[in-house]
Amino acid sequence: MPDWGAHLSEMRQRAPLVHNITNYVAMNVMANVLLAAGASPAMVHAVEEAAEFTPLAGALTINIGTPSGPWVAAMEASAQAAQAAGLPWVLDPVAVGATAFRREIGARLLALGPAAIRGNASEILALSGAAAQGKGADSADPVAAAEEAARALACSTGAVVAVTGPVDYVTDGARGWRVANGHPAMPRVTALGCSLTGLVGAFLAGAEDRATATVAALAYFGLAGERAGETAAGPGSFQVALLDALATITPDALTAGARVQAA
Amino acid sequence: MPDWGAHLSEMRQRAPLVHNITNYVAMNVMANVLLAAGASPAMVHAVEEAAEFTPLAGALTINIGTPSGPWVAAMEASAQAAQAAGLPWVLDPVAVGATAFRREIGARLLALGPAAIRGNASEILALSGAAAQGKGADSADPVAAAEEAARALACSTGAVVAVTGPVDYVTDGARGWRVANGHPAMPRVTALGCSLTGLVGAFLAGAEDRATATVAALAYFGLAGERAGETAAGPGSFQVALLDALATITPDALTAGARVQAA
Amino acid sequence: MPDWGAHLSEMRQRAPLVHNITNYVAMNVMANVLLAAGASPAMVHAVEEAAEFTPLAGALTINIGTPSGPWVAAMEASAQAAQAAGLPWVLDPVAVGATAFRREIGARLLALGPAAIRGNASEILALSGAAAQGKGADSADPVAAAEEAARALACSTGAVVAVTGPVDYVTDGARGWRVANGHPAMPRVTALGCSLTGLVGAFLAGAEDRATATVAALAYFGLAGERAGETAAGPGSFQVALLDALATITPDALTAGARVQAA
C-alpha cells in the first residue's frame, strides 16, 4: 500500500503559499479548505499584479467558474509566469463546454502547460474536444465515460488529469488510479470541487511525483468528506464538519483510509 | 388549505438549473441554498457569455446588490434572453433607492419584464417610485406600508411582487397572500433575502401559477428558518441549521407548516 | 480598569451602517461579523455610486485584498467623500508589500487621511516604508517588530494604528495598548482580520476616542475567539461559534474579559 499520507505530511511541512485565480462563489471556501489543510491561500487576480505575484507562491491554480475579460488576461499572465518560474499550475475548467467564451478560454489556458487538470467528466470531455452533456457546474456524464479522454488529454498536454465524481479517476497518460473516497453529500455543497483544485495545487507545490501527489490530495479530501458525513445532519453541518476533518486528519489516518486502486 | 408542498415537490422533480447574476456577498450562500433545496445554481455574469447561457437554465435571477457597469450590461442581456426564450426571471432590487446609479438600473431592469420581484418594503416602495426610508440592504419601512405599492407594481408590470419582512406580502395585482413563516434571527445573517430570490427562481422554473409558486418558496424558506431557530445558539449556527433544514423539509412538512393567508 | 464594554454598548445603540469596500474572500464573513455584532454592513464598490453612498454610512472601511483598477478608483472616491463628510474610515492594507501595485495603492490611500489602520506586522512595516517579510495575507514578522513603525505611522498620519497578531498592539502615537485576547485557531479561518477591520469601523462610527474604541473592538473580537475556541472541534466549527459568540457577548462580559494593558 503506497504511503499516501506522506504527501500530506510533506505538504504540511512545506505549508505552501498557493496563488489562486478562482471564481467568486469558491473564494472563501477554497481559502478555508487550504488553511484547514495546512497551506496558505492567496487570491490575486488583477492583471496589474498577478504575474508579479505568482513566483512568490509554491503553486498556482486557475478556475474559470466566473470568468471575465480582465480576469482571463490575469489568468494567462500568471500561467505564463508559472511556466517561466517552473512552478506547477492547476487548471479547473468549470463548465468549459457551456459557452463559446469558456471553450475559448479553456483552449487558451490548456496551451500554457498546466501541471494538472481537475474537472468532472463533462468538463474533461469538453476540454478534450469530445461531446459532453453538462450545462452548469454539475456533470451529466459518468466518470467512466471520460477515462479515455482523460488519458488522451494527459498524453497530449503532459498534465496529470483528474476526473472527479463518485469514484475519481487520475492519470498521467501512462499510469492510472481510481480513488473511491468521498461522500454523497459533497455535490450538495457548492464549490467543493473548486476547493479540491486548490488542494491539488498545495500538494503539487514541491512534489516530485505530481500524479501520486494529485491522487493523495483527492483521497485526503474524500476521506474528510467521509468523516464529515458521519456527523452531519445536512449540507450546512456537512461543510462545517468537512473543514474540521481536513484540519484533524493525520498523515497516518490518510494512509490507512485512502481507498485507491491502480487502474 | 392549498397544497403548498406540491410546489416544493415539483421543484425537486425538475431540479432546475437557475442562472443567477447576483452580488458578491450572496453568491456562495445562494448557491448553497439552491443546492440544499434541490435545485442547481449557476453564476454567470460576463457579458461575453451571459445571454448565451441563460436559455440553458430553467429560470434567471438578477440581484443588484453590488452592481457595476459591465455586470449591468450582462443583466440586461440575460433578461432580454430570458424574455426571448419565455423563461421566468426574478428581480431583486437591493437598496434600489440608495443611489442614482441603482435607481437607473432598477428602472432599466423593470422594463425587461420580470416574472417576479422580491424585495423588502423600502426597496419595493423605491422601485415603485414612492418615498422610502431604507439606506442599505435593510428595510426602514414596515411591510404593510408597501402593500399598495406592491399591488400597483404588479398591475403595471405583470410581475408577481413579494415584499418580505416579519410577515411577507405577495401579490399578482389581483390576488394577495400573507406569509407568516420566518424567524427573528434571519435578518442577522447576511444574504438570506438574496438567497430567497434564488429559491423563487427555482420555484418559478416550469411553474404554472407563478404567484402561488412564489408564496410556496417564501413559506418554505421561512419554515426552514423556524426549524433552524429551534436549535441555533446564534447567527453562525443559525445559518448552518438553515441549510440543513432546507434539505430536510419534505413537501408534506411544508404543507403542514406553511402559515399563509389570503389577503 | 477602563470600561471597554461601554464601547460595545454604544456601538450597538448606534447600530451604524458601515460602508465596506473589501476583498471578495472577506465580503460574506465580514457582513456576518458586522450583523452578529449589531452593526449594519453595506458593500458598495462601483465608482458610479461609491462616493455618493459613503456619507449615508457612519463609517467606511477599505481593504486592498483583491484590488483592481476600477475598485481603487472607488476606494479613493469614497475615502475623499468620508474626509469631506468628517466620517472615520479604516484602512486594511492586505499584503501591501507584495507587489508594486499594492505599494502604490497603499501610498495613495494613506494620503487620504484614514482614522485607523489595521494590519498584521508585515503589512504595517511595509506600509510605513520599512523592510517586511510577508508575502501573502499572513505575517512573517512578530508584532513587536512593528511597534516602532506603528508609532511612527500614527504620528505621521494622525491615524490610530493597530498591529494584530497573537498579542495586538494599538497606538495613536502618544498612547499605546496591548490586547492579549484571541485564540490560536483564528489564523486558520480566512478573512477574520478583514472582518475585524469592519468591526473597527463600526466601533469608530460616532466614537469620541478613536484609539480606545479600536482597542475595544480588538478585545471584543479576541474574546469572541476565546469563547469559540472553548467548543470548536476545528476551523469549521470555530467560525460558526465565533459568529454566535459575537452576538452573545454582553458589554459587561467584554469589560470583564478584556485583557488590555497600557504599553
PDB file of C-alpha atoms in Angstrom, chain A residues 73-178:
ATOM      1  CA  ALA A  73      -5.829  38.284 -19.046  1.00  0.00           C
ATOM      2  CA  ALA A  74      -4.542  37.795 -15.490  1.00  0.00           C
ATOM      3  CA  MET A  75      -5.007  34.028 -15.762  1.00  0.00           C
ATOM      4  CA  GLU A  76      -2.881  33.904 -18.885  1.00  0.00           C
ATOM      5  CA  ALA A  77      -0.209  36.191 -17.446  1.00  0.00           C
ATOM      6  CA  SER A  78       0.025  34.151 -14.255  1.00  0.00           C
ATOM      7  CA  ALA A  79       0.093  30.833 -16.096  1.00  0.00           C
ATOM      8  CA  GLN A  80       2.956  32.164 -18.219  1.00  0.00           C
ATOM      9  CA  ALA A  81       4.752  33.384 -15.086  1.00  0.00           C
ATOM     10  CA  ALA A  82       4.326  29.949 -13.519  1.00  0.00           C
ATOM     11  CA  GLN A  83       5.727  28.305 -16.631  1.00  0.00           C
ATOM     12  CA  ALA A  84       8.688  30.667 -16.653  1.00  0.00           C
ATOM     13  CA  ALA A  85       9.387  30.016 -12.963  1.00  0.00           C
ATOM     14  CA  GLY A  86       8.962  26.259 -13.251  1.00  0.00           C
ATOM     15  CA  LEU A  87       6.013  26.331 -10.843  1.00  0.00           C
ATOM     16  CA  PRO A  88       3.214  23.804 -11.194  1.00  0.00           C
ATOM     17  CA  TRP A  89      -0.190  25.209 -12.011  1.00  0.00           C
ATOM     18  CA  VAL A  90      -3.588  23.508 -11.951  1.00  0.00           C
ATOM     19  CA  LEU A  91      -6.461  24.147 -14.348  1.00  0.00           C
ATOM     20  CA  ASP A  92     -10.096  23.805 -13.231  1.00  0.00           C
ATOM     21  CA  PRO A  93     -12.214  24.122 -16.407  1.00  0.00           C
ATOM     22  CA  VAL A  94     -15.607  24.832 -14.791  1.00  0.00           C
ATOM     23  CA  ALA A  95     -18.479  24.354 -17.233  1.00  0.00           C
ATOM     24  CA  VAL A  96     -15.988  24.714 -20.085  1.00  0.00           C
ATOM     25  CA  GLY A  97     -18.413  23.301 -22.618  1.00  0.00           C
ATOM     26  CA  ALA A  98     -21.288  25.635 -21.745  1.00  0.00           C
ATOM     27  CA  THR A  99     -20.463  28.673 -23.882  1.00  0.00           C
ATOM     28  CA  ALA A 100     -18.169  29.752 -26.706  1.00  0.00           C
ATOM     29  CA  PHE A 101     -16.412  32.126 -24.278  1.00  0.00           C
ATOM     30  CA  ARG A 102     -15.487  29.273 -21.960  1.00  0.00           C
ATOM     31  CA  ARG A 103     -14.423  26.971 -24.757  1.00  0.00           C
ATOM     32  CA  GLU A 104     -12.032  29.656 -25.995  1.00  0.00           C
ATOM     33  CA  ILE A 105     -10.661  30.339 -22.509  1.00  0.00           C
ATOM     34  CA  GLY A 106     -10.197  26.636 -21.913  1.00  0.00           C
ATOM     35  CA  ALA A 107      -8.240  26.204 -25.127  1.00  0.00           C
ATOM     36  CA  ARG A 108      -6.018  29.212 -24.441  1.00  0.00           C
ATOM     37  CA  LEU A 109      -5.183  28.077 -20.917  1.00  0.00           C
ATOM     38  CA  LEU A 110      -4.621  24.497 -21.984  1.00  0.00           C
ATOM     39  CA  ALA A 111      -1.862  25.757 -24.274  1.00  0.00           C
ATOM     40  CA  LEU A 112       0.004  27.226 -21.291  1.00  0.00           C
ATOM     41  CA  GLY A 113       1.178  23.922 -19.852  1.00  0.00           C
ATOM     42  CA  PRO A 114      -0.867  23.080 -16.747  1.00  0.00           C
ATOM     43  CA  ALA A 115       0.779  20.529 -14.448  1.00  0.00           C
ATOM     44  CA  ALA A 116      -2.621  19.131 -13.565  1.00  0.00           C
ATOM     45  CA  ILE A 117      -6.225  19.467 -14.701  1.00  0.00           C
ATOM     46  CA  ARG A 118      -9.148  18.701 -12.391  1.00  0.00           C
ATOM     47  CA  GLY A 119     -12.725  18.590 -13.572  1.00  0.00           C
ATOM     48  CA  ASN A 120     -15.862  16.497 -13.649  1.00  0.00           C
ATOM     49  CA  ALA A 121     -16.463  14.084 -16.505  1.00  0.00           C
ATOM     50  CA  SER A 122     -18.434  16.548 -18.631  1.00  0.00           C
ATOM     51  CA  GLU A 123     -15.720  19.167 -18.252  1.00  0.00           C
ATOM     52  CA  ILE A 124     -12.861  16.803 -19.111  1.00  0.00           C
ATOM     53  CA  LEU A 125     -14.791  15.534 -22.135  1.00  0.00           C
ATOM     54  CA  ALA A 126     -15.497  19.068 -23.318  1.00  0.00           C
ATOM     55  CA  LEU A 127     -11.910  20.209 -22.727  1.00  0.00           C
ATOM     56  CA  SER A 128     -10.595  17.277 -24.734  1.00  0.00           C
ATOM     57  CA  GLY A 129     -12.874  18.171 -27.624  1.00  0.00           C
ATOM     58  CA  ALA A 130     -15.312  15.288 -27.144  1.00  0.00           C
ATOM     59  CA  ALA A 131     -19.082  15.649 -26.897  1.00  0.00           C
ATOM     60  CA  ALA A 132     -20.266  16.310 -23.333  1.00  0.00           C
ATOM     61  CA  GLN A 133     -23.635  16.670 -21.631  1.00  0.00           C
ATOM     62  CA  GLY A 134     -23.070  19.066 -18.721  1.00  0.00           C
ATOM     63  CA  LYS A 135     -24.572  22.524 -18.756  1.00  0.00           C
ATOM     64  CA  GLY A 136     -23.696  24.135 -15.450  1.00  0.00           C
ATOM     65  CA  ALA A 137     -21.098  23.173 -12.889  1.00  0.00           C
ATOM     66  CA  ASP A 138     -22.593  19.708 -12.440  1.00  0.00           C
ATOM     67  CA  SER A 139     -21.564  16.752 -14.567  1.00  0.00           C
ATOM     68  CA  ALA A 140     -24.088  14.936 -16.727  1.00  0.00           C
ATOM     69  CA  ASP A 141     -21.620  12.232 -17.740  1.00  0.00           C
ATOM     70  CA  PRO A 142     -20.269   9.361 -15.603  1.00  0.00           C
ATOM     71  CA  VAL A 143     -16.570   9.334 -14.733  1.00  0.00           C
ATOM     72  CA  ALA A 144     -16.021   6.159 -16.727  1.00  0.00           C
ATOM     73  CA  ALA A 145     -17.145   7.921 -19.910  1.00  0.00           C
ATOM     74  CA  ALA A 146     -14.262  10.371 -19.579  1.00  0.00           C
ATOM     75  CA  GLU A 147     -11.387   7.991 -18.797  1.00  0.00           C
ATOM     76  CA  GLU A 148     -10.248   7.639 -22.382  1.00  0.00           C
ATOM     77  CA  ALA A 149     -10.487  11.391 -22.935  1.00  0.00           C
ATOM     78  CA  ALA A 150      -8.508  11.938 -19.715  1.00  0.00           C
ATOM     79  CA  ARG A 151      -5.691   9.668 -20.887  1.00  0.00           C
ATOM     80  CA  ALA A 152      -5.602  11.355 -24.272  1.00  0.00           C
ATOM     81  CA  LEU A 153      -5.543  14.784 -22.654  1.00  0.00           C
ATOM     82  CA  ALA A 154      -2.742  13.712 -20.328  1.00  0.00           C
ATOM     83  CA  CYS A 155      -0.696  12.409 -23.236  1.00  0.00           C
ATOM     84  CA  SER A 156      -1.237  15.448 -25.436  1.00  0.00           C
ATOM     85  CA  THR A 157      -0.557  18.044 -22.720  1.00  0.00           C
ATOM     86  CA  GLY A 158       1.786  16.328 -20.274  1.00  0.00           C
ATOM     87  CA  ALA A 159      -0.608  17.197 -17.440  1.00  0.00           C
ATOM     88  CA  VAL A 160      -1.936  14.933 -14.745  1.00  0.00           C
ATOM     89  CA  VAL A 161      -5.685  14.720 -15.390  1.00  0.00           C
ATOM     90  CA  ALA A 162      -8.150  14.083 -12.553  1.00  0.00           C
ATOM     91  CA  VAL A 163     -11.777  13.305 -13.325  1.00  0.00           C
ATOM     92  CA  THR A 164     -13.740  13.629 -10.104  1.00  0.00           C
ATOM     93  CA  GLY A 165     -17.081  12.061  -9.273  1.00  0.00           C
ATOM     94  CA  PRO A 166     -18.400   9.251  -7.073  1.00  0.00           C
ATOM     95  CA  VAL A 167     -15.146   7.392  -7.842  1.00  0.00           C
ATOM     96  CA  ASP A 168     -12.396   9.645  -9.164  1.00  0.00           C
ATOM     97  CA  TYR A 169     -10.028   8.702 -11.977  1.00  0.00           C
ATOM     98  CA  VAL A 170      -6.484  10.105 -12.176  1.00  0.00           C
ATOM     99  CA  THR A 171      -3.988   9.552 -14.949  1.00  0.00           C
ATOM    100  CA  ASP A 172      -0.700  10.892 -16.214  1.00  0.00           C
ATOM    101  CA  GLY A 173      -1.188   9.143 -19.506  1.00  0.00           C
ATOM    102  CA  ALA A 174       0.925   6.138 -18.569  1.00  0.00           C
ATOM    103  CA  ARG A 175      -0.399   5.298 -15.115  1.00  0.00           C
ATOM    104  CA  GLY A 176      -3.950   5.425 -13.748  1.00  0.00           C
ATOM    105  CA  TRP A 177      -5.692   5.307 -10.360  1.00  0.00           C
ATOM    106  CA  ARG A 178      -9.239   5.177  -9.043  1.00  0.00           C
TER     107      ARG A 178
END
